[in-house]
PDB file of C-alpha atoms in Angstrom:
ATOM      1  CA  MET A   1       0.000   0.000   0.000  1.00  0.00           C
ATOM      2  CA  PRO A   2       1.478   3.381  -0.980  1.00  0.00           C
ATOM      3  CA  LEU A   3       2.218   5.923   1.725  1.00  0.00           C
ATOM      4  CA  ILE A   4      -0.515   8.312   0.544  1.00  0.00           C
ATOM      5  CA  ASP A   5      -3.106   5.561   0.994  1.00  0.00           C
ATOM      6  CA  LYS A   6      -1.946   4.966   4.562  1.00  0.00           C
ATOM      7  CA  VAL A   7      -2.008   8.682   5.365  1.00  0.00           C
ATOM      8  CA  LEU A   8      -5.519   9.080   3.961  1.00  0.00           C
ATOM      9  CA  ALA A   9      -6.709   5.988   5.816  1.00  0.00           C
ATOM     10  CA  VAL A  10      -5.406   7.306   9.144  1.00  0.00           C
ATOM     11  CA  LEU A  11      -6.876  10.745   8.441  1.00  0.00           C
ATOM     12  CA  SER A  12     -10.274   9.304   7.579  1.00  0.00           C
ATOM     13  CA  MET A  13     -10.308   7.156  10.737  1.00  0.00           C
ATOM     14  CA  ALA A  14      -9.349  10.174  12.854  1.00  0.00           C
ATOM     15  CA  LEU A  15     -12.097  12.304  11.305  1.00  0.00           C
ATOM     16  CA  PHE A  16     -14.641   9.514  11.801  1.00  0.00           C
ATOM     17  CA  ILE A  17     -13.747   9.218  15.500  1.00  0.00           C
ATOM     18  CA  ALA A  18     -13.801  13.021  15.865  1.00  0.00           C
ATOM     19  CA  PHE A  19     -17.258  13.205  14.276  1.00  0.00           C
ATOM     20  CA  LEU A  20     -18.604  10.534  16.609  1.00  0.00           C
ATOM     21  CA  GLY A  21     -16.972  12.290  19.558  1.00  0.00           C
ATOM     22  CA  ILE A  22     -18.716  15.548  18.708  1.00  0.00           C
ATOM     23  CA  LEU A  23     -22.005  13.671  18.325  1.00  0.00           C
ATOM     24  CA  VAL A  24     -21.639  12.035  21.741  1.00  0.00           C
ATOM     25  CA  TRP A  25     -20.569  15.329  23.324  1.00  0.00           C
ATOM     26  CA  TRP A  26     -23.714  17.136  22.169  1.00  0.00           C
ATOM     27  CA  VAL A  27     -26.277  14.364  22.688  1.00  0.00           C
ATOM     28  CA  ARG A  28     -24.895  12.715  25.860  1.00  0.00           C
ATOM     29  CA  GLU A  29     -27.253   9.729  25.956  1.00  0.00           C
ATOM     30  CA  PRO A  30     -25.887   6.595  27.633  1.00  0.00           C
ATOM     31  CA  ASP A  31     -27.251   4.292  24.922  1.00  0.00           C
ATOM     32  CA  LEU A  32     -25.653   6.394  22.188  1.00  0.00           C
ATOM     33  CA  ILE A  33     -22.332   6.380  24.042  1.00  0.00           C
ATOM     34  CA  ILE A  34     -22.391   2.576  24.192  1.00  0.00           C
ATOM     35  CA  VAL A  35     -23.251   2.228  20.505  1.00  0.00           C
ATOM     36  CA  VAL A  36     -20.591   4.749  19.460  1.00  0.00           C
ATOM     37  CA  ALA A  37     -17.978   2.998  21.612  1.00  0.00           C
ATOM     38  CA  VAL A  38     -18.782  -0.403  20.097  1.00  0.00           C
ATOM     39  CA  VAL A  39     -18.874   0.924  16.526  1.00  0.00           C
ATOM     40  CA  SER A  40     -15.623   2.846  17.034  1.00  0.00           C
ATOM     41  CA  ALA A  41     -13.900  -0.213  18.467  1.00  0.00           C
ATOM     42  CA  MET A  42     -15.065  -2.324  15.516  1.00  0.00           C
ATOM     43  CA  ALA A  43     -13.906   0.308  13.027  1.00  0.00           C
ATOM     44  CA  VAL A  44     -10.475   0.627  14.630  1.00  0.00           C
ATOM     45  CA  TYR A  45     -10.114  -3.176  14.739  1.00  0.00           C
ATOM     46  CA  ASP A  46     -11.057  -3.452  11.065  1.00  0.00           C
ATOM     47  CA  PHE A  47      -8.687  -0.618  10.209  1.00  0.00           C
ATOM     48  CA  TRP A  48      -5.858  -2.300  12.102  1.00  0.00           C
ATOM     49  CA  LYS A  49      -6.455  -5.649  10.398  1.00  0.00           C
ATOM     50  CA  GLY A  50      -6.832  -4.052   6.970  1.00  0.00           C
ATOM     51  CA  ALA A  51      -3.693  -1.964   7.336  1.00  0.00           C
ATOM     52  CA  GLY A  52      -1.557  -5.084   7.250  1.00  0.00           C
ATOM     53  CA  HIS A  53      -1.231  -5.734  10.975  1.00  0.00           C
ATOM     54  CA  GLY A  54      -2.206  -9.247  11.881  1.00  0.00           C
ATOM     55  CA  GLU A  55      -3.690 -11.859   9.624  1.00  0.00           C
ATOM     56  CA  THR A  56      -5.925 -10.648   6.840  1.00  0.00           C
ATOM     57  CA  ILE A  57      -7.827 -12.388   4.097  1.00  0.00           C
ATOM     58  CA  ARG A  58      -7.072 -10.809   0.762  1.00  0.00           C
ATOM     59  CA  MET A  59      -9.339 -11.392  -2.199  1.00  0.00           C
ATOM     60  CA  HIS A  60      -7.690 -11.293  -5.611  1.00  0.00           C
ATOM     61  CA  ARG A  61      -9.397 -10.725  -8.915  1.00  0.00           C
ATOM     62  CA  ASP A  62      -8.443 -13.054 -11.716  1.00  0.00           C
TER      63      ASP A  62
END
């Protein structure tokens, strides 16, 4: 993966987490906080696995 792809991936993940943080800050509902925490954790885990850390399943087109 080229460096620009990695930079854009990290930037997009940071902006996604920032957006959800602003949403939680303004709404402040316990249920929303739980859902945002779970979704954020899943997104970071998927990002980590997709960025080449750990085992990943790669699909190739023939």
